[in-house]
Backbone as CSV, one residue per row, in Angstrom:
resi,resn,N_x,N_y,N_z,CA_x,CA_y,CA_z,C_x,C_y,C_z
1,MET,20.044,19.537,35.765,20.020,20.478,34.642,20.971,21.637,34.909
2,ARG,21.885,21.843,33.968,22.795,22.990,34.051,22.290,24.089,33.126
3,VAL,22.527,25.339,33.518,22.028,26.477,32.750,23.186,27.422,32.435
4,GLY,23.276,27.803,31.167,24.284,28.762,30.744,23.636,30.020,30.208
5,ILE,24.435,31.062,30.043,23.917,32.331,29.546,24.895,32.924,28.531
6,VAL,24.340,33.472,27.453,25.143,34.119,26.412,25.198,35.620,26.683
7,ILE,26.406,36.164,26.653,26.618,37.605,26.741,27.216,38.032,25.409
8,LEU,26.429,38.693,24.594,26.906,39.072,23.262,28.117,40.002,23.370
9,PRO,29.089,39.873,22.448,30.312,40.685,22.525,30.122,42.077,21.932
10,GLU,29.096,42.773,22.390,28.751,44.077,21.825,29.028,45.234,22.786
11,TYR,29.507,44.925,23.982,29.675,45.961,25.003,31.148,46.294,25.207
12,ARG,31.446,47.563,25.402,32.789,47.914,25.863,33.010,47.262,27.224
13,TRP,34.272,46.986,27.543,34.551,46.121,28.687,34.015,46.679,30.002
14,TRP,33.966,48.001,30.138,33.431,48.559,31.388,31.975,48.154,31.585
15,ALA,31.251,47.899,30.499,29.857,47.455,30.595,29.743,45.940,30.554
16,ALA,30.687,45.272,29.893,30.628,43.810,29.788,31.075,43.124,31.073
17,GLU,32.088,43.661,31.725,32.643,42.999,32.911,31.594,42.702,33.981
18,PRO,30.714,43.663,34.349,29.715,43.340,35.376,28.787,42.203,34.961
19,ARG,28.541,42.040,33.683,27.685,40.947,33.233,28.374,39.595,33.432
20,TRP,29.664,39.504,33.088,30.384,38.248,33.281,30.511,37.920,34.771
21,ARG,30.813,38.923,35.578,30.847,38.698,37.024,29.460,38.284,37.520
22,GLY,28.418,38.956,36.990,27.061,38.649,37.396,26.659,37.234,37.048
23,ALA,27.086,36.736,35.880,26.756,35.364,35.496,27.284,34.379,36.524
24,GLU,28.472,34.646,37.052,29.026,33.767,38.082,28.295,33.942,39.410
25,THR,28.042,35.193,39.787,27.352,35.466,41.047,25.956,34.869,41.071
26,TYR,25.247,34.947,39.956,23.889,34.421,39.881,23.844,32.902,39.969
27,GLY,24.946,32.238,39.683,24.964,30.787,39.780,24.808,30.050,38.465
28,PHE,24.966,30.737,37.332,24.937,30.024,36.061,26.119,29.056,36.005
29,ASP,25.925,27.955,35.305,26.967,26.933,35.214,28.005,27.265,34.162
30,HIS,27.584,27.922,33.096,28.512,28.312,32.048,28.029,29.602,31.404
31,ALA,28.970,30.315,30.777,28.635,31.567,30.089,29.361,31.570,28.755
32,TRP,28.701,32.170,27.760,29.145,32.053,26.374,29.147,33.409,25.678
33,THR,29.870,33.459,24.571,29.707,34.584,23.674,29.763,34.080,22.240
34,TYR,29.236,34.892,21.317,29.220,34.518,19.906,30.591,34.724,19.281
35,ASP,30.926,33.860,18.329,32.176,33.990,17.593,31.845,34.368,16.150
36,HIS,31.692,35.662,15.910,31.378,36.175,14.587,32.172,37.449,14.325
37,LEU,32.261,37.835,13.066,32.823,39.139,12.700,31.737,40.206,12.709
38,GLY,30.517,39.775,12.690,29.331,40.618,12.741,28.141,39.676,12.697
39,TRP,27.004,40.112,13.219,25.907,39.149,13.334,24.546,39.788,13.056
40,ARG,23.904,39.309,12.027,22.515,39.598,11.683,22.159,41.070,11.834
41,SER,21.116,41.348,12.628,20.620,42.720,12.761,21.585,43.628,13.515
42,LEU,22.617,43.047,14.142,23.563,43.841,14.935,24.858,44.114,14.181
43,VAL,24.881,43.798,12.895,26.124,43.871,12.138,26.681,45.296,12.056
44,ASP,25.838,46.317,12.138,26.319,47.693,12.056,26.618,48.308,13.424
45,GLY,26.434,47.526,14.480,26.679,48.036,15.826,28.042,47.608,16.358
46,PRO,28.328,47.942,17.606,29.605,47.548,18.218,29.728,46.028,18.277
47,TRP,30.948,45.523,18.076,31.166,44.073,18.114,32.633,43.808,18.395
48,PHE,32.909,42.923,19.365,34.275,42.651,19.789,34.631,41.183,19.569
49,ASP,35.918,40.890,19.611,36.422,39.541,19.368,36.043,38.595,20.506
50,SER,35.650,37.394,20.133,35.173,36.424,21.134,36.294,35.928,22.044
51,MET,37.426,35.573,21.484,38.472,34.952,22.299,39.136,35.962,23.236
52,ALA,39.296,37.196,22.776,39.817,38.231,23.673,38.817,38.493,24.795
53,THR,37.527,38.503,24.451,36.488,38.706,25.462,36.506,37.589,26.496
54,LEU,36.634,36.347,26.048,36.638,35.214,26.979,37.897,35.204,27.837
55,THR,39.006,35.669,27.292,40.216,35.788,28.100,40.011,36.788,29.226
56,ALA,39.412,37.927,28.891,39.116,38.923,29.924,38.119,38.372,30.938
57,ALA,37.102,37.648,30.451,36.100,37.066,31.357,36.735,36.058,32.301
58,ALA,37.717,35.317,31.801,38.401,34.342,32.656,39.137,35.019,33.805
59,MET,39.589,36.252,33.578,40.347,36.970,34.603,39.460,37.538,35.709
60,VAL,38.165,37.656,35.458,37.281,38.257,36.466,36.286,37.244,37.031
61,THR,36.462,35.950,36.688,35.630,34.882,37.241,36.540,33.793,37.795
62,GLU,35.948,32.881,38.573,36.770,31.859,39.213,36.323,30.433,38.914
63,THR,35.021,30.175,38.910,34.537,28.806,38.730,33.606,28.647,37.530
64,LEU,33.150,29.735,36.969,32.241,29.721,35.833,32.937,29.142,34.600
65,ARG,32.313,28.170,33.942,32.860,27.659,32.696,32.530,28.634,31.569
66,LEU,33.435,28.716,30.576,33.337,29.726,29.530,33.417,29.064,28.162
67,GLY,32.669,29.599,27.189,32.703,28.954,25.894,32.303,29.837,24.732
68,THR,32.560,29.325,23.527,32.173,29.964,22.272,30.899,29.300,21.757
69,LEU,29.966,30.109,21.315,28.699,29.581,20.806,28.396,30.238,19.441
70,VAL,28.937,29.754,18.373,29.963,28.739,18.235,31.013,29.234,17.240
71,VAL,32.188,28.585,17.251,33.232,28.864,16.268,32.893,28.143,14.974
72,SER,33.042,28.841,13.840,32.832,28.203,12.539,34.100,28.347,11.698
73,PRO,34.216,27.573,10.616,35.410,27.639,9.768,35.457,28.857,8.841
74,HIS,34.442,29.694,8.835,34.375,30.760,7.839,35.594,31.675,7.853
75,PHE,36.133,31.964,9.019,37.301,32.859,9.063,38.366,32.329,10.021
76,ARG,38.361,31.014,10.243,39.312,30.399,11.159,40.123,29.318,10.444
77,HIS,41.365,29.150,10.841,42.172,28.004,10.443,42.533,27.241,11.711
78,PRO,42.373,25.922,11.720,42.597,25.160,12.952,43.973,25.338,13.582
79,VAL,45.023,25.469,12.779,46.366,25.558,13.351,46.551,26.847,14.141
80,SER,46.211,27.980,13.547,46.375,29.253,14.259,45.351,29.393,15.382
81,PHE,44.119,28.927,15.134,43.090,29.070,16.157,43.378,28.199,17.376
82,ALA,44.048,27.072,17.173,44.380,26.194,18.301,45.222,26.932,19.333
83,ARG,46.073,27.859,18.897,46.891,28.617,19.847,46.012,29.510,20.731
84,GLN,44.975,30.064,20.143,44.054,30.869,20.938,43.297,30.004,21.947
85,VAL,42.882,28.824,21.510,42.175,27.904,22.404,43.063,27.509,23.576
86,LEU,44.326,27.165,23.290,45.272,26.816,24.345,45.410,27.954,25.356
87,THR,45.451,29.171,24.848,45.657,30.332,25.711,44.472,30.563,26.632
88,VAL,43.253,30.532,26.077,42.077,30.760,26.917,41.917,29.628,27.931
89,ASP,42.205,28.409,27.527,42.128,27.289,28.465,43.131,27.458,29.592
90,ASP,44.312,27.972,29.268,45.343,28.182,30.281,44.964,29.328,31.223
91,VAL,44.544,30.469,30.661,44.190,31.622,31.485,43.012,31.294,32.408
92,SER,42.071,30.501,31.914,40.891,30.147,32.717,41.139,28.970,33.645
93,ASP,42.345,28.410,33.595,42.703,27.241,34.409,41.748,26.076,34.137
94,GLY,41.532,25.814,32.852,40.765,24.642,32.461,39.265,24.795,32.529
95,ARG,38.771,26.022,32.308,37.320,26.239,32.346,36.725,26.488,30.962
96,PHE,37.536,26.370,29.918,37.080,26.704,28.573,36.417,25.514,27.891
97,MET,35.317,25.781,27.159,34.631,24.781,26.349,34.548,25.315,24.924
98,LEU,34.920,24.495,23.960,34.957,24.935,22.571,33.692,24.508,21.843
99,GLY,32.793,25.474,21.644,31.612,25.225,20.837,31.958,25.406,19.371
100,LEU,31.574,24.433,18.535,31.930,24.424,17.128,30.691,24.261,16.263
101,GLY,30.629,24.980,15.140,29.512,24.850,14.216,29.984,25.050,12.790
102,SER,29.183,24.592,11.833,29.602,24.625,10.428,29.508,26.012,9.811
103,GLY,28.656,26.886,10.343,28.498,28.223,9.783,27.431,28.272,8.712
104,ALA,27.021,29.478,8.356,25.923,29.673,7.407,26.345,29.336,5.985
105,THR,25.368,28.894,5.190,25.596,28.616,3.780,24.967,29.719,2.927
106,GLY,25.172,29.633,1.617,24.518,30.567,0.706,25.018,31.988,0.880
107,LYS,24.118,32.943,0.617,24.495,34.353,0.616,24.222,35.045,1.945
108,GLY,23.698,34.307,2.939,23.264,34.964,4.160,24.297,35.087,5.254
109,GLY,25.471,34.461,5.094,26.428,34.464,6.179,27.412,35.614,6.094
110,TYR,27.289,36.580,6.991,28.158,37.764,6.956,29.620,37.383,7.160
111,ASP,29.887,36.416,8.045,31.264,36.022,8.310,31.979,35.554,7.044
112,ARG,31.227,35.000,6.127,31.814,34.526,4.884,31.886,35.638,3.848
113,THR,30.770,36.354,3.691,30.730,37.376,2.640,31.674,38.538,2.922
114,VAL,31.880,38.875,4.198,32.764,39.998,4.516,34.215,39.682,4.157
115,MET,34.538,38.382,4.076,35.874,37.964,3.684,36.018,37.851,2.166
116,GLY,34.914,38.137,1.443,34.963,38.096,-0.004,34.928,36.698,-0.587
117,GLU,34.494,35.713,0.189,34.446,34.344,-0.306,33.271,34.153,-1.254
118,GLU,33.426,33.221,-2.169,32.353,32.869,-3.065,31.310,32.049,-2.314
119,GLU,30.127,31.948,-2.910,29.059,31.174,-2.298,29.499,29.721,-2.136
120,ILE,29.159,29.139,-1.016,29.585,27.781,-0.705,28.354,26.888,-0.595
121,THR,28.444,25.700,-1.149,27.307,24.792,-1.168,27.174,24.063,0.164
122,PRO,25.993,23.537,0.461,25.823,22.752,1.693,26.797,21.576,1.783
123,ARG,27.069,20.914,0.653,28.016,19.798,0.688,29.405,20.275,1.082
124,GLN,29.822,21.412,0.515,31.132,21.950,0.846,31.207,22.383,2.315
125,VAL,30.129,22.975,2.802,30.080,23.378,4.210,30.287,22.175,5.116
126,THR,29.578,21.098,4.832,29.665,19.899,5.663,31.052,19.278,5.595
127,ALA,31.598,19.187,4.384,32.920,18.589,4.218,33.995,19.421,4.914
128,ARG,33.927,20.729,4.735,34.907,21.608,5.369,34.808,21.535,6.887
129,PHE,33.581,21.492,7.405,33.389,21.419,8.849,33.982,20.132,9.414
130,GLY,33.769,19.020,8.716,34.345,17.762,9.177,35.855,17.841,9.276
131,GLU,36.493,18.433,8.257,37.947,18.604,8.291,38.370,19.543,9.424
132,PHE,37.632,20.623,9.586,37.965,21.623,10.603,38.005,20.981,11.991
133,VAL,36.967,20.218,12.317,36.889,19.590,13.636,37.956,18.511,13.785
134,GLU,38.147,17.720,12.744,39.152,16.653,12.792,40.549,17.215,13.032
135,LEU,40.887,18.284,12.318,42.217,18.872,12.471,42.358,19.578,13.815
136,MET,41.312,20.271,14.269,41.353,20.883,15.606,41.605,19.819,16.664
137,ASP,40.929,18.702,16.550,41.094,17.599,17.499,42.550,17.148,17.537
138,SER,43.138,16.948,16.361,44.508,16.462,16.298,45.506,17.478,16.831
139,VAL,45.369,18.730,16.410,46.343,19.751,16.818,46.301,19.993,18.324
140,LEU,45.127,19.922,18.919,45.008,20.171,20.359,45.409,18.969,21.207
141,ALA,45.285,17.753,20.671,45.491,16.554,21.486,46.844,15.890,21.267
142,LYS,47.495,16.152,20.112,48.751,15.473,19.797,49.921,16.452,19.839
143,PRO,51.110,15.966,20.165,52.278,16.863,20.211,52.599,17.497,18.862
144,VAL,52.501,16.704,17.784,52.820,17.202,16.447,51.791,16.642,15.468
145,THR,51.316,17.484,14.547,50.308,17.063,13.574,50.738,17.428,12.159
146,ASP,50.648,16.436,11.278,50.735,16.656,9.835,49.377,16.274,9.257
147,TYR,48.873,17.130,8.367,47.521,16.880,7.849,47.408,17.468,6.451
148,GLN,46.784,16.711,5.558,46.530,17.202,4.219,45.096,16.862,3.843
149,GLY,44.250,17.879,3.732,42.868,17.670,3.366,42.501,18.506,2.165
150,GLU,41.226,18.501,1.838,40.747,19.301,0.716,40.746,20.782,1.057
151,TYR,40.509,21.099,2.330,40.353,22.497,2.739,41.484,22.993,3.646
152,TYR,42.128,22.089,4.388,43.129,22.512,5.365,44.387,21.653,5.259
153,THR,45.522,22.297,5.576,46.814,21.621,5.611,47.537,22.018,6.896
154,ALA,48.215,21.060,7.486,49.065,21.338,8.644,50.392,20.617,8.443
155,VAL,51.490,21.329,8.653,52.818,20.756,8.497,53.579,20.927,9.812
156,GLN,53.759,19.809,10.502,54.488,19.827,11.769,53.902,20.862,12.733
157,ALA,52.588,20.853,12.878,51.917,21.774,13.803,52.103,21.296,15.236
158,ARG,52.687,22.153,16.071,52.966,21.804,17.475,51.799,22.210,18.374
159,SER,51.737,21.551,19.538,50.667,21.871,20.487,51.180,22.207,21.878
160,ALA,52.509,22.234,22.078,53.039,22.514,23.415,52.566,23.888,23.897
161,PRO,52.173,24.034,25.171,52.272,23.039,26.237,51.069,22.105,26.347
162,GLY,50.145,22.179,25.421,48.938,21.366,25.506,47.887,22.021,26.375
163,CYS,46.680,21.518,26.289,45.569,22.072,27.071,45.711,21.735,28.547
164,VAL,45.158,22.568,29.386,45.057,22.249,30.812,44.156,21.026,30.979
165,GLN,43.056,21.006,30.245,42.143,19.866,30.253,42.700,18.807,29.301
166,ARG,42.801,17.590,29.778,43.405,16.523,28.988,42.364,15.525,28.508
167,PRO,42.539,14.998,27.271,43.655,15.266,26.370,43.550,16.608,25.638
168,ARG,42.366,17.245,25.707,42.156,18.572,25.105,40.906,19.164,25.714
169,VAL,40.617,20.410,25.359,39.377,21.041,25.815,38.186,20.261,25.271
170,PRO,37.048,20.265,25.973,35.867,19.580,25.447,35.321,20.258,24.203
171,PHE,34.941,19.448,23.214,34.298,19.933,22.001,32.787,19.787,22.159
172,LEU,32.068,20.882,21.957,30.608,20.869,21.936,30.204,21.228,20.518
173,VAL,29.647,20.274,19.811,29.442,20.410,18.376,27.990,20.749,18.064
174,GLY,27.796,21.907,17.419,26.464,22.302,16.991,26.083,21.536,15.727
175,ALA,24.951,20.844,15.764,24.574,20.001,14.628,23.070,19.779,14.616
176,ASP,22.457,20.054,13.466,21.034,19.787,13.298,20.759,18.791,12.173
177,GLY,21.712,18.610,11.253,21.559,17.641,10.181,22.337,16.373,10.470
178,PRO,22.046,15.282,9.763,22.672,13.987,10.056,24.190,13.965,9.877
179,LYS,24.726,14.665,8.862,26.169,14.640,8.645,26.905,15.392,9.743
180,ALA,26.382,16.543,10.139,27.010,17.287,11.234,26.844,16.531,12.550
181,MET,25.698,15.852,12.721,25.505,15.033,13.921,26.522,13.902,13.989
182,ALA,26.919,13.379,12.829,27.938,12.335,12.803,29.276,12.877,13.294
183,VAL,29.567,14.148,12.954,30.783,14.794,13.462,30.705,14.926,14.981
184,ALA,29.536,15.327,15.484,29.342,15.453,16.934,29.497,14.111,17.624
185,ALA,28.945,13.068,17.014,29.022,11.732,17.608,30.461,11.221,17.652
186,ARG,31.261,11.628,16.684,32.646,11.158,16.628,33.574,11.952,17.538
187,HIS,33.442,13.270,17.532,34.430,14.123,18.209,33.899,14.831,19.461
188,GLY,32.583,14.909,19.624,32.036,15.787,20.644,31.903,15.186,22.024
189,GLN,32.198,16.010,23.022,31.821,15.684,24.403,30.439,16.257,24.701
190,GLY,29.957,17.094,23.776,28.624,17.667,23.894,28.046,17.917,22.517
191,TRP,26.724,17.925,22.437,25.992,18.219,21.207,25.102,19.433,21.463
192,ILE,25.141,20.399,20.534,24.340,21.615,20.651,23.313,21.644,19.528
193,THR,22.071,21.983,19.863,21.057,22.160,18.826,20.282,23.452,19.043
194,LEU,19.852,24.033,17.928,18.984,25.215,17.948,17.533,24.820,17.678
195,GLY,17.291,23.557,17.392,15.954,23.153,16.998,15.675,23.582,15.568
196,PRO,14.435,23.432,15.111,14.088,23.803,13.734,14.215,25.297,13.506
197,HIS,14.772,25.678,12.356,14.989,27.096,12.065,13.680,27.832,11.812
198,GLU,12.702,27.146,11.272,11.400,27.754,11.025,10.328,26.870,11.671
199,ALA,9.600,27.434,12.604,8.543,26.692,13.287,7.272,27.531,13.298
200,ALA,6.143,26.877,13.126,4.861,27.587,13.077,4.529,28.236,14.411
201,ASP,4.882,27.568,15.492,4.611,28.088,16.830,5.529,27.386,17.819
202,LEU,5.357,27.695,19.094,6.244,27.145,20.121,6.150,25.629,20.199
203,ASP,4.936,25.075,20.131,4.775,23.623,20.197,5.440,22.942,19.008
204,ASP,5.329,23.568,17.841,5.965,23.023,16.648,7.481,23.008,16.812
205,TRP,8.031,24.061,17.420,9.472,24.113,17.662,9.905,22.982,18.586
206,TRP,9.153,22.769,19.643,9.512,21.706,20.577,9.404,20.326,19.928
207,ARG,8.429,20.136,19.052,8.358,18.863,18.323,9.625,18.656,17.493
208,GLY,10.082,19.729,16.835,11.309,19.637,16.046,12.528,19.340,16.893
209,VAL,12.584,19.924,18.087,13.692,19.640,19.003,13.692,18.162,19.378
210,GLY,12.503,17.640,19.696,12.398,16.230,20.048,12.831,15.315,18.915
211,GLU,12.458,15.670,17.689,12.851,14.869,16.530,14.363,14.865,16.357
212,ARG,14.988,16.014,16.570,16.445,16.081,16.452,17.127,15.270,17.551
213,ALA,16.586,15.296,18.742,17.157,14.501,19.833,17.080,13.006,19.522
214,GLU,15.958,12.581,18.967,15.811,11.171,18.589,16.785,10.802,17.481
215,LYS,16.949,11.698,16.520,17.873,11.443,15.408,19.303,11.322,15.921
216,PHE,19.675,12.199,16.860,21.030,12.140,17.400,21.238,10.848,18.188
217,ASP,20.233,10.413,18.925,20.312,9.127,19.631,20.608,7.994,18.653
218,ALA,19.914,8.013,17.517,20.087,6.952,16.522,21.501,6.957,15.951
219,ILE,22.050,8.151,15.705,23.403,8.249,15.155,24.429,7.779,16.178
220,LEU,24.232,8.113,17.444,25.121,7.608,18.486,25.080,6.087,18.532
221,ALA,23.874,5.530,18.434,23.725,4.070,18.480,24.416,3.407,17.291
222,GLU,24.293,4.019,16.110,24.944,3.480,14.913,26.459,3.419,15.083
223,ARG,26.990,4.396,15.790,28.440,4.461,15.989,28.892,3.732,17.251
224,GLY,27.940,3.118,17.944,28.286,2.355,19.132,28.736,3.198,20.302
225,ARG,28.278,4.442,20.345,28.689,5.334,21.426,27.598,5.437,22.473
226,ASP,27.982,5.338,23.727,27.050,5.415,24.845,26.431,6.808,24.904
227,ARG,25.119,6.860,24.940,24.396,8.129,24.995,24.853,8.985,26.173
228,ALA,25.185,8.347,27.275,25.543,9.071,28.496,26.894,9.763,28.401
229,THR,27.676,9.471,27.362,28.999,10.086,27.244,28.971,11.426,26.510
230,VAL,27.804,11.830,26.038,27.685,13.083,25.293,26.629,13.974,25.954
231,ASP,27.046,15.127,26.470,26.092,16.077,27.038,25.278,16.722,25.920
232,ARG,24.068,17.186,26.269,23.157,17.752,25.284,22.787,19.171,25.659
233,TYR,23.094,20.106,24.760,22.881,21.527,24.992,21.787,22.039,24.053
234,LEU,20.811,22.750,24.619,19.739,23.328,23.824,19.744,24.841,23.992
235,SER,19.839,25.564,22.877,19.753,27.025,22.914,18.276,27.402,22.961
236,LEU,17.799,27.758,24.141,16.361,27.984,24.341,15.831,29.157,23.538
237,ASP,16.669,30.141,23.292,16.166,31.354,22.641,16.112,31.247,21.120
238,ALA,16.387,30.052,20.601,16.099,29.787,19.198,14.613,29.489,19.010
239,SER,13.892,29.333,20.114,12.452,29.087,20.065,11.721,30.390,19.737
240,PRO,10.436,30.326,19.358,9.674,31.540,19.044,9.437,32.450,20.251
241,LEU,9.664,31.934,21.461,9.428,32.715,22.678,10.725,32.889,23.443
242,PHE,11.125,34.141,23.695,12.324,34.411,24.477,12.186,33.773,25.850
243,SER,13.154,32.965,26.227,13.031,32.173,27.456,12.980,33.024,28.718
244,LEU,13.529,34.247,28.663,13.475,35.140,29.820,12.409,36.222,29.634
245,GLU,11.407,35.900,28.830,10.238,36.767,28.723,9.559,36.902,30.077
246,SER,9.561,35.803,30.840,8.989,35.775,32.187,9.577,34.584,32.925
247,VAL,9.406,34.559,34.227,9.857,33.411,35.016,9.109,32.162,34.578
248,GLU,7.816,32.317,34.286,7.003,31.176,33.871,7.510,30.614,32.533
249,ALA,7.883,31.498,31.605,8.412,31.037,30.318,9.697,30.247,30.527
250,PHE,10.560,30.716,31.420,11.811,30.016,31.682,11.542,28.642,32.290
251,ARG,10.652,28.589,33.270,10.323,27.302,33.890,9.799,26.314,32.847
252,ASP,8.933,26.795,31.968,8.345,25.930,30.955,9.420,25.423,29.987
253,HIS,10.289,26.309,29.531,11.369,25.905,28.629,12.253,24.842,29.282
254,VAL,12.664,25.085,30.516,13.553,24.148,31.195,12.868,22.808,31.412
255,GLY,11.611,22.843,31.808,10.874,21.606,32.035,10.774,20.758,30.773
256,ARG,10.469,21.402,29.653,10.366,20.658,28.396,11.724,20.103,27.979
257,ALA,12.780,20.886,28.179,14.121,20.407,27.830,14.505,19.188,28.669
258,GLN,14.169,19.215,29.950,14.452,18.079,30.813,13.722,16.833,30.340
259,GLU,12.480,16.995,29.945,11.698,15.855,29.481,12.306,15.215,28.234
260,LEU,12.981,16.013,27.424,13.594,15.500,26.198,15.026,15.011,26.423
261,GLY,15.487,15.037,27.661,16.788,14.469,27.988,17.974,15.401,27.856
262,PHE,17.732,16.706,27.761,18.854,17.635,27.669,19.507,17.810,29.029
263,THR,20.836,17.858,29.022,21.588,18.042,30.266,21.838,19.517,30.557
264,ASP,21.827,20.343,29.489,22.167,21.760,29.610,21.253,22.587,28.717
265,VAL,20.911,23.774,29.197,20.198,24.741,28.369,20.963,26.061,28.415
266,VAL,20.775,26.875,27.373,21.473,28.153,27.275,20.461,29.251,26.960
267,VAL,20.536,30.352,27.701,19.669,31.516,27.491,20.554,32.709,27.142
268,HIS,19.938,33.856,26.877,20.687,35.062,26.522,20.423,36.176,27.537
269,TRP,21.483,36.899,27.837,21.333,38.063,28.722,20.377,39.046,28.037
270,PRO,19.322,39.480,28.723,18.341,40.368,28.082,18.959,41.672,27.598
271,ARG,18.533,42.060,26.383,18.964,43.317,25.793,17.825,44.338,25.906
272,PRO,18.120,45.629,25.843,17.065,46.636,26.004,16.062,46.668,24.851
273,ASP,16.501,46.240,23.656,15.593,46.254,22.509,16.116,45.304,21.442
274,GLY,15.305,45.113,20.405,15.728,44.257,19.308,15.783,42.796,19.696
275,VAL,16.741,42.057,19.123,16.873,40.628,19.387,17.165,40.392,20.865
276,TYR,16.514,39.382,21.433,16.659,39.014,22.850,16.270,40.161,23.796
277,ALA,15.343,40.976,23.370,14.886,42.072,24.228,14.154,41.508,25.442
278,GLY,14.451,42.063,26.608,13.805,41.609,27.831,14.216,42.470,29.009
279,ARG,13.767,42.067,30.178,14.032,42.828,31.397,15.040,42.092,32.276
280,GLU,16.035,42.810,32.737,17.020,42.182,33.613,16.407,41.776,34.953
281,SER,15.294,42.395,35.317,14.613,41.998,36.552,14.132,40.551,36.478
282,VAL,13.749,40.101,35.279,13.347,38.698,35.108,14.556,37.787,35.293
283,LEU,15.697,38.184,34.729,16.929,37.426,34.919,17.257,37.291,36.400
284,GLU,17.149,38.379,37.139,17.437,38.350,38.574,16.485,37.420,39.308
285,GLN,15.212,37.460,38.926,14.220,36.619,39.591,14.458,35.142,39.280
286,VAL,14.785,34.843,38.036,15.102,33.463,37.660,16.311,32.957,38.443
287,ALA,17.339,33.805,38.560,18.536,33.418,39.289,18.239,33.146,40.765
288,ALA,17.371,33.949,41.351,17.066,33.811,42.773,16.102,32.669,43.072
289,GLU,15.119,32.456,42.178,14.040,31.520,42.495,14.128,30.170,41.788
290,VAL,14.694,30.148,40.583,14.643,28.919,39.789,15.991,28.201,39.728
291,LEU,17.059,28.914,39.450,18.353,28.252,39.300,18.733,27.397,40.515
292,PRO,18.486,27.852,41.748,18.883,27.020,42.887,18.128,25.696,42.980
293,THR,17.033,25.556,42.238,16.242,24.313,42.306,16.668,23.290,41.264
294,LEU,17.624,23.653,40.387,17.940,22.793,39.245,19.159,21.900,39.451
295,GLY,19.868,22.083,40.552,20.961,21.176,40.866,22.327,21.573,40.350
296,GLY,22.479,22.771,39.778,23.768,23.206,39.260,24.539,24.051,40.255
297,ARG,25.364,24.981,39.739,26.184,25.830,40.604,25.334,26.652,41.552
298,ALA,24.184,27.123,41.077,23.332,27.958,41.921,22.864,27.197,43.156
299,SER,22.636,25.901,43.023,22.233,25.085,44.177,23.347,25.032,45.210
300,LEU,24.589,24.873,44.731,25.722,24.840,45.649,25.925,26.194,46.320
301,LEU,25.761,27.274,45.544,25.895,28.607,46.120,24.854,28.851,47.198
302,ALA,23.620,28.420,46.932,22.549,28.598,47.909,22.820,27.781,49.162
303,GLN,23.314,26.562,48.973,23.624,25.700,50.120,24.749,26.289,50.956
304,ASN,25.800,26.765,50.277,26.926,27.360,50.993,26.508,28.630,51.718
305,SER,25.614,29.408,51.084,25.136,30.634,51.709,24.347,30.318,52.976
306,THR,23.518,29.273,52.903,22.724,28.874,54.063,23.611,28.396,55.195
307,GLU,24.606,27.572,54.838,25.516,27.049,55.874,26.293,28.180,56.533
308,THR,26.755,29.132,55.722,27.493,30.272,56.272,26.616,31.117,57.179
309,SER,25.362,31.324,56.761,24.431,32.123,57.563,24.151,31.449,58.892
310,ASN,24.021,30.129,58.862,23.747,29.395,60.094,24.915,29.492,61.069
311,VAL,26.144,29.446,60.509,27.329,29.514,61.354,27.556,30.925,61.882
312,MET,27.393,31.918,61.006,27.714,33.299,61.351,26.547,34.055,61.960
313,GLY,25.352,33.493,61.833,24.189,34.218,62.326,23.831,35.398,61.465
314,ASP,24.254,35.327,60.185,24.027,36.434,59.248,22.886,36.052,58.319
315,PRO,21.853,36.871,58.179,20.737,36.525,57.311,21.114,36.505,55.843
316,GLY,22.257,37.055,55.456,22.690,37.034,54.062,22.012,38.092,53.224
317,VAL,22.385,38.133,51.968,21.768,39.053,51.019,21.343,38.259,49.801
318,SER,20.398,38.796,49.068,19.903,38.109,47.883,20.864,38.283,46.723
319,LEU,20.736,37.386,45.740,21.566,37.505,44.543,21.329,38.834,43.860
320,GLY,20.077,39.266,43.858,19.766,40.545,43.229,20.480,41.698,43.910
321,GLU,20.574,41.623,45.255,21.248,42.691,45.979,22.742,42.671,45.709
322,VAL,23.313,41.454,45.599,24.752,41.355,45.296,25.051,41.973,43.944
323,ASP,24.220,41.632,42.930,24.448,42.138,41.579,24.285,43.654,41.542
324,SER,23.296,44.162,42.274,23.052,45.609,42.267,24.222,46.356,42.858
325,SER,24.788,45.813,43.947,25.881,46.508,44.604,27.124,46.527,43.738
326,GLU,27.331,45.433,42.936,28.509,45.377,42.104,28.339,46.229,40.856
327,GLY,27.079,46.361,40.389,26.851,47.109,39.154,27.045,48.593,39.350
């Protein structure tokens, strides 16, 4: 089980940098930020660009994988955005993962309404998303792309020098409905789910997650794609209980995700109040006590630390102490 963490792009860099460094020090396998122009209850607060943030994060980390959770077509065009993807992949030396999603429908999506767009139907959202992913795939993987669709056009779009990761960066496709899942099955190296948007309680949410996992399995089978070729990402904090509410809550979330066959889970860096409110002390405890038992980067860090201590005769320091000294 690999574990990632979301760091919202709401902090000035002097405050954000220690968090990105901390995500690597703690042993998380990947770290993410949101790709929005503004988001829900935080729309009136500070908010920074995702790709510029990830470029900066790439400069202060070495092995941590970095990604968008998630890019939507609401204010992006595949041709121009592909240049940003190429750049972050290059600066990070092949550590970038492109999370993609269809975006909100109706009147609730700020990314759409702030651009003055008219209301878009679910059918249009799905169709546009399919084109967006298809064209992104072509522009990033082929030397030259010509494309004419209902929503997007590309004329002799170049991709030089190409991605560091070949044939392109991995696509992780957010999908909860069957049509979006079909896009994930066709183009994705990973599938991301938030589970049911409305759940009566935590158990109800987990039942919905299981149903979506079964549905995605069926779509993969219909397309003749091996289940093992697509990683599965679950955003734990879409559940009714914040996963870093306590160490016990985190253990329970991870255990249930493992039982449902997820390869990766994603949590959020605790905020002082509001959405994802929690205590950073819980994050530190999870990093020290739980992450090393899950087999990801934290396990390797713990093993290397033990080997170094045995050779040097140094008792070492805890992850919490490392983070405190850097902060």
